């Protein structure tokens, strides 16, 4: 076991875990931040997406030892009251069906729009194609990302 100091959602945390513990399990099991979801466990679906220094990353295979002093942002840290433009658009478009993938989808979209605030529909599709939605709400996801881009 090793002691890690992590900066998550603007707050410092200390955790005592194995070096190879995935960040996802540190967030969920050790810090109680359960908005980041477990789904595939092999970095293929995107349900576990968080931001590392503003970049969208899959946390299910990212060892906690690789985080170092990087700033981690989870869905809980994106906006305390749901006021982020992508969260507002998600609600307005009524994207979620089952909702399981939505935190990862939102985190991917937020990182993408930070880099590309005026995307084309093709750019939105390419940016969001790493995240799987088993309910098939891809058309609503694209619509919400486009709406959030226009609101900025």
mmCIF file of C-alpha atoms in Angstrom:
data_model
loop_
_atom_site.group_PDB
_atom_site.id
_atom_site.type_symbol
_atom_site.label_atom_id
_atom_site.label_comp_id
_atom_site.label_asym_id
_atom_site.label_seq_id
_atom_site.Cartn_x
_atom_site.Cartn_y
_atom_site.Cartn_z
ATOM 1 C CA UNK A 1 0.000 0.000 0.000
ATOM 2 C CA UNK A 2 1.090 3.541 -0.688
ATOM 3 C CA UNK A 3 -0.198 6.908 0.393
ATOM 4 C CA UNK A 4 -1.272 9.207 -2.436
ATOM 5 C CA UNK A 5 -2.168 12.872 -2.239
ATOM 6 C CA UNK A 6 -4.720 13.669 -4.927
ATOM 7 C CA UNK A 7 -6.331 16.935 -5.989
ATOM 8 C CA UNK A 8 -9.922 16.134 -6.923
ATOM 9 C CA UNK A 9 -12.577 18.732 -7.694
ATOM 10 C CA UNK A 10 -10.400 21.419 -6.143
ATOM 11 C CA UNK A 11 -9.918 19.571 -2.844
ATOM 12 C CA UNK A 12 -6.874 17.660 -1.613
ATOM 13 C CA UNK A 13 -7.416 14.039 -0.562
ATOM 14 C CA UNK A 14 -5.120 11.407 0.940
ATOM 15 C CA UNK A 15 -5.679 7.756 0.072
ATOM 16 C CA UNK A 16 -3.778 4.653 1.072
ATOM 17 C CA UNK A 17 -4.104 2.160 -1.798
ATOM 18 C CA UNK A 18 -2.005 -0.106 -4.012
ATOM 19 C CA UNK A 19 -0.063 1.703 -6.767
ATOM 20 C CA UNK A 20 -1.995 -0.035 -9.529
ATOM 21 C CA UNK A 21 -5.477 0.689 -8.126
ATOM 22 C CA UNK A 22 -7.527 2.257 -10.926
ATOM 23 C CA UNK A 23 -8.476 5.877 -10.284
ATOM 24 C CA UNK A 24 -12.133 4.874 -10.754
ATOM 25 C CA UNK A 25 -12.051 2.694 -7.640
ATOM 26 C CA UNK A 26 -10.259 5.345 -5.611
ATOM 27 C CA UNK A 27 -12.984 7.834 -6.552
ATOM 28 C CA UNK A 28 -15.897 5.470 -5.889
ATOM 29 C CA UNK A 29 -14.729 3.229 -3.049
ATOM 30 C CA UNK A 30 -12.350 5.446 -1.115
ATOM 31 C CA UNK A 31 -13.743 8.952 -1.674
ATOM 32 C CA UNK A 32 -17.461 8.276 -2.192
ATOM 33 C CA UNK A 33 -17.566 10.068 -5.560
ATOM 34 C CA UNK A 34 -19.935 7.650 -7.266
ATOM 35 C CA UNK A 35 -21.025 9.824 -10.211
ATOM 36 C CA UNK A 36 -18.202 8.314 -12.253
ATOM 37 C CA UNK A 37 -19.512 4.930 -13.354
ATOM 38 C CA UNK A 38 -17.991 1.499 -13.832
ATOM 39 C CA UNK A 39 -19.129 -0.350 -16.917
ATOM 40 C CA UNK A 40 -16.644 -2.251 -19.077
ATOM 41 C CA UNK A 41 -13.455 -2.003 -17.002
ATOM 42 C CA UNK A 42 -11.268 -2.073 -20.131
ATOM 43 C CA UNK A 43 -11.392 1.578 -21.305
ATOM 44 C CA UNK A 44 -13.804 0.881 -24.145
ATOM 45 C CA UNK A 45 -17.138 2.496 -23.200
ATOM 46 C CA UNK A 46 -16.434 5.878 -21.580
ATOM 47 C CA UNK A 47 -18.780 5.595 -18.583
ATOM 48 C CA UNK A 48 -15.785 6.240 -16.312
ATOM 49 C CA UNK A 49 -14.630 9.462 -18.014
ATOM 50 C CA UNK A 50 -13.086 12.147 -15.798
ATOM 51 C CA UNK A 51 -10.901 15.146 -16.575
ATOM 52 C CA UNK A 52 -7.186 15.049 -15.842
ATOM 53 C CA UNK A 53 -5.891 18.612 -16.194
ATOM 54 C CA UNK A 54 -8.894 19.317 -18.406
ATOM 55 C CA UNK A 55 -8.408 16.303 -20.692
ATOM 56 C CA UNK A 56 -11.081 13.598 -20.876
ATOM 57 C CA UNK A 57 -9.614 10.306 -19.641
ATOM 58 C CA UNK A 58 -11.025 6.863 -18.875
ATOM 59 C CA UNK A 59 -10.469 6.240 -15.170
ATOM 60 C CA UNK A 60 -11.176 2.492 -15.098
ATOM 61 C CA UNK A 61 -7.686 1.563 -16.306
ATOM 62 C CA UNK A 62 -5.730 4.622 -15.134
ATOM 63 C CA UNK A 63 -3.539 3.637 -12.163
ATOM 64 C CA UNK A 64 -3.736 6.068 -9.266
ATOM 65 C CA UNK A 65 0.070 6.145 -9.214
ATOM 66 C CA UNK A 66 0.064 7.892 -12.611
ATOM 67 C CA UNK A 67 -2.089 10.812 -11.437
ATOM 68 C CA UNK A 68 0.590 12.522 -9.345
ATOM 69 C CA UNK A 69 -0.188 16.203 -8.783
ATOM 70 C CA UNK A 70 -2.582 16.430 -11.737
ATOM 71 C CA UNK A 71 -5.976 18.048 -11.198
ATOM 72 C CA UNK A 72 -8.801 15.499 -11.404
ATOM 73 C CA UNK A 73 -12.351 16.653 -12.088
ATOM 74 C CA UNK A 74 -15.298 14.292 -11.784
ATOM 75 C CA UNK A 75 -18.915 14.884 -12.779
ATOM 76 C CA UNK A 76 -19.484 16.111 -9.210
ATOM 77 C CA UNK A 77 -16.849 18.814 -9.742
ATOM 78 C CA UNK A 78 -17.989 19.958 -13.180
ATOM 79 C CA UNK A 79 -20.667 22.134 -11.604
ATOM 80 C CA UNK A 80 -22.081 21.838 -8.114
ATOM 81 C CA UNK A 81 -25.558 22.927 -9.117
ATOM 82 C CA UNK A 82 -25.707 21.637 -12.699
ATOM 83 C CA UNK A 83 -25.109 25.030 -14.276
ATOM 84 C CA UNK A 84 -22.410 24.011 -16.745
ATOM 85 C CA UNK A 85 -23.647 24.718 -20.309
ATOM 86 C CA UNK A 86 -23.419 21.051 -21.289
ATOM 87 C CA UNK A 87 -25.435 19.999 -18.219
ATOM 88 C CA UNK A 88 -28.101 22.596 -19.019
ATOM 89 C CA UNK A 89 -28.269 21.443 -22.650
ATOM 90 C CA UNK A 90 -28.483 17.797 -21.536
ATOM 91 C CA UNK A 91 -31.493 18.637 -19.422
ATOM 92 C CA UNK A 92 -33.164 20.808 -22.063
ATOM 93 C CA UNK A 93 -32.780 18.167 -24.783
ATOM 94 C CA UNK A 94 -33.778 15.430 -22.294
ATOM 95 C CA UNK A 95 -30.889 13.217 -23.382
ATOM 96 C CA UNK A 96 -30.909 10.550 -20.689
ATOM 97 C CA UNK A 97 -32.952 7.400 -20.907
ATOM 98 C CA UNK A 98 -31.391 4.973 -18.435
ATOM 99 C CA UNK A 99 -28.748 7.597 -17.618
ATOM 100 C CA UNK A 100 -25.911 5.195 -16.857
ATOM 101 C CA UNK A 101 -23.469 6.546 -19.459
ATOM 102 C CA UNK A 102 -24.450 10.176 -19.078
ATOM 103 C CA UNK A 103 -21.753 11.326 -16.636
ATOM 104 C CA UNK A 104 -19.071 10.005 -18.984
ATOM 105 C CA UNK A 105 -20.797 11.505 -22.009
ATOM 106 C CA UNK A 106 -21.073 14.899 -20.288
ATOM 107 C CA UNK A 107 -17.431 14.855 -19.190
ATOM 108 C CA UNK A 108 -16.286 13.994 -22.710
ATOM 109 C CA UNK A 109 -18.460 16.738 -24.195
ATOM 110 C CA UNK A 110 -17.276 19.356 -21.685
ATOM 111 C CA UNK A 111 -13.584 18.660 -22.409
ATOM 112 C CA UNK A 112 -14.268 18.684 -26.149
ATOM 113 C CA UNK A 113 -16.132 22.014 -26.075
ATOM 114 C CA UNK A 114 -13.370 23.597 -23.995
ATOM 115 C CA UNK A 115 -10.961 22.843 -26.856
ATOM 116 C CA UNK A 116 -13.400 23.385 -29.719
ATOM 117 C CA UNK A 117 -16.124 25.869 -28.742
ATOM 118 C CA UNK A 118 -17.617 26.131 -32.262
ATOM 119 C CA UNK A 119 -17.661 22.554 -33.584
ATOM 120 C CA UNK A 120 -19.329 21.194 -36.678
ATOM 121 C CA UNK A 121 -21.717 18.244 -36.363
ATOM 122 C CA UNK A 122 -19.017 15.988 -37.820
ATOM 123 C CA UNK A 123 -16.532 17.164 -35.179
ATOM 124 C CA UNK A 124 -19.107 16.493 -32.459
ATOM 125 C CA UNK A 125 -19.692 12.973 -33.776
ATOM 126 C CA UNK A 126 -15.959 12.268 -33.921
ATOM 127 C CA UNK A 127 -15.361 13.628 -30.415
ATOM 128 C CA UNK A 128 -18.193 11.653 -28.860
ATOM 129 C CA UNK A 129 -17.615 8.352 -30.679
ATOM 130 C CA UNK A 130 -15.518 6.843 -27.858
ATOM 131 C CA UNK A 131 -18.500 6.850 -25.494
ATOM 132 C CA UNK A 132 -21.091 4.103 -25.767
ATOM 133 C CA UNK A 133 -24.789 4.615 -25.026
ATOM 134 C CA UNK A 134 -26.652 1.345 -24.843
ATOM 135 C CA UNK A 135 -29.980 3.168 -25.084
ATOM 136 C CA UNK A 136 -28.940 4.676 -28.418
ATOM 137 C CA UNK A 137 -29.548 8.343 -27.582
ATOM 138 C CA UNK A 138 -26.716 9.441 -29.888
ATOM 139 C CA UNK A 139 -28.925 11.864 -31.820
ATOM 140 C CA UNK A 140 -29.906 13.608 -28.579
ATOM 141 C CA UNK A 141 -26.303 13.631 -27.379
ATOM 142 C CA UNK A 142 -25.190 15.368 -30.600
ATOM 143 C CA UNK A 143 -28.070 17.828 -30.310
ATOM 144 C CA UNK A 144 -27.170 18.693 -26.704
ATOM 145 C CA UNK A 145 -23.471 19.195 -27.507
ATOM 146 C CA UNK A 146 -24.385 21.473 -30.434
ATOM 147 C CA UNK A 147 -26.820 23.409 -28.218
ATOM 148 C CA UNK A 148 -24.187 23.875 -25.501
ATOM 149 C CA UNK A 149 -21.717 25.136 -28.118
ATOM 150 C CA UNK A 150 -24.209 27.751 -29.314
ATOM 151 C CA UNK A 151 -24.939 28.911 -25.751
ATOM 152 C CA UNK A 152 -21.306 29.754 -25.000
#
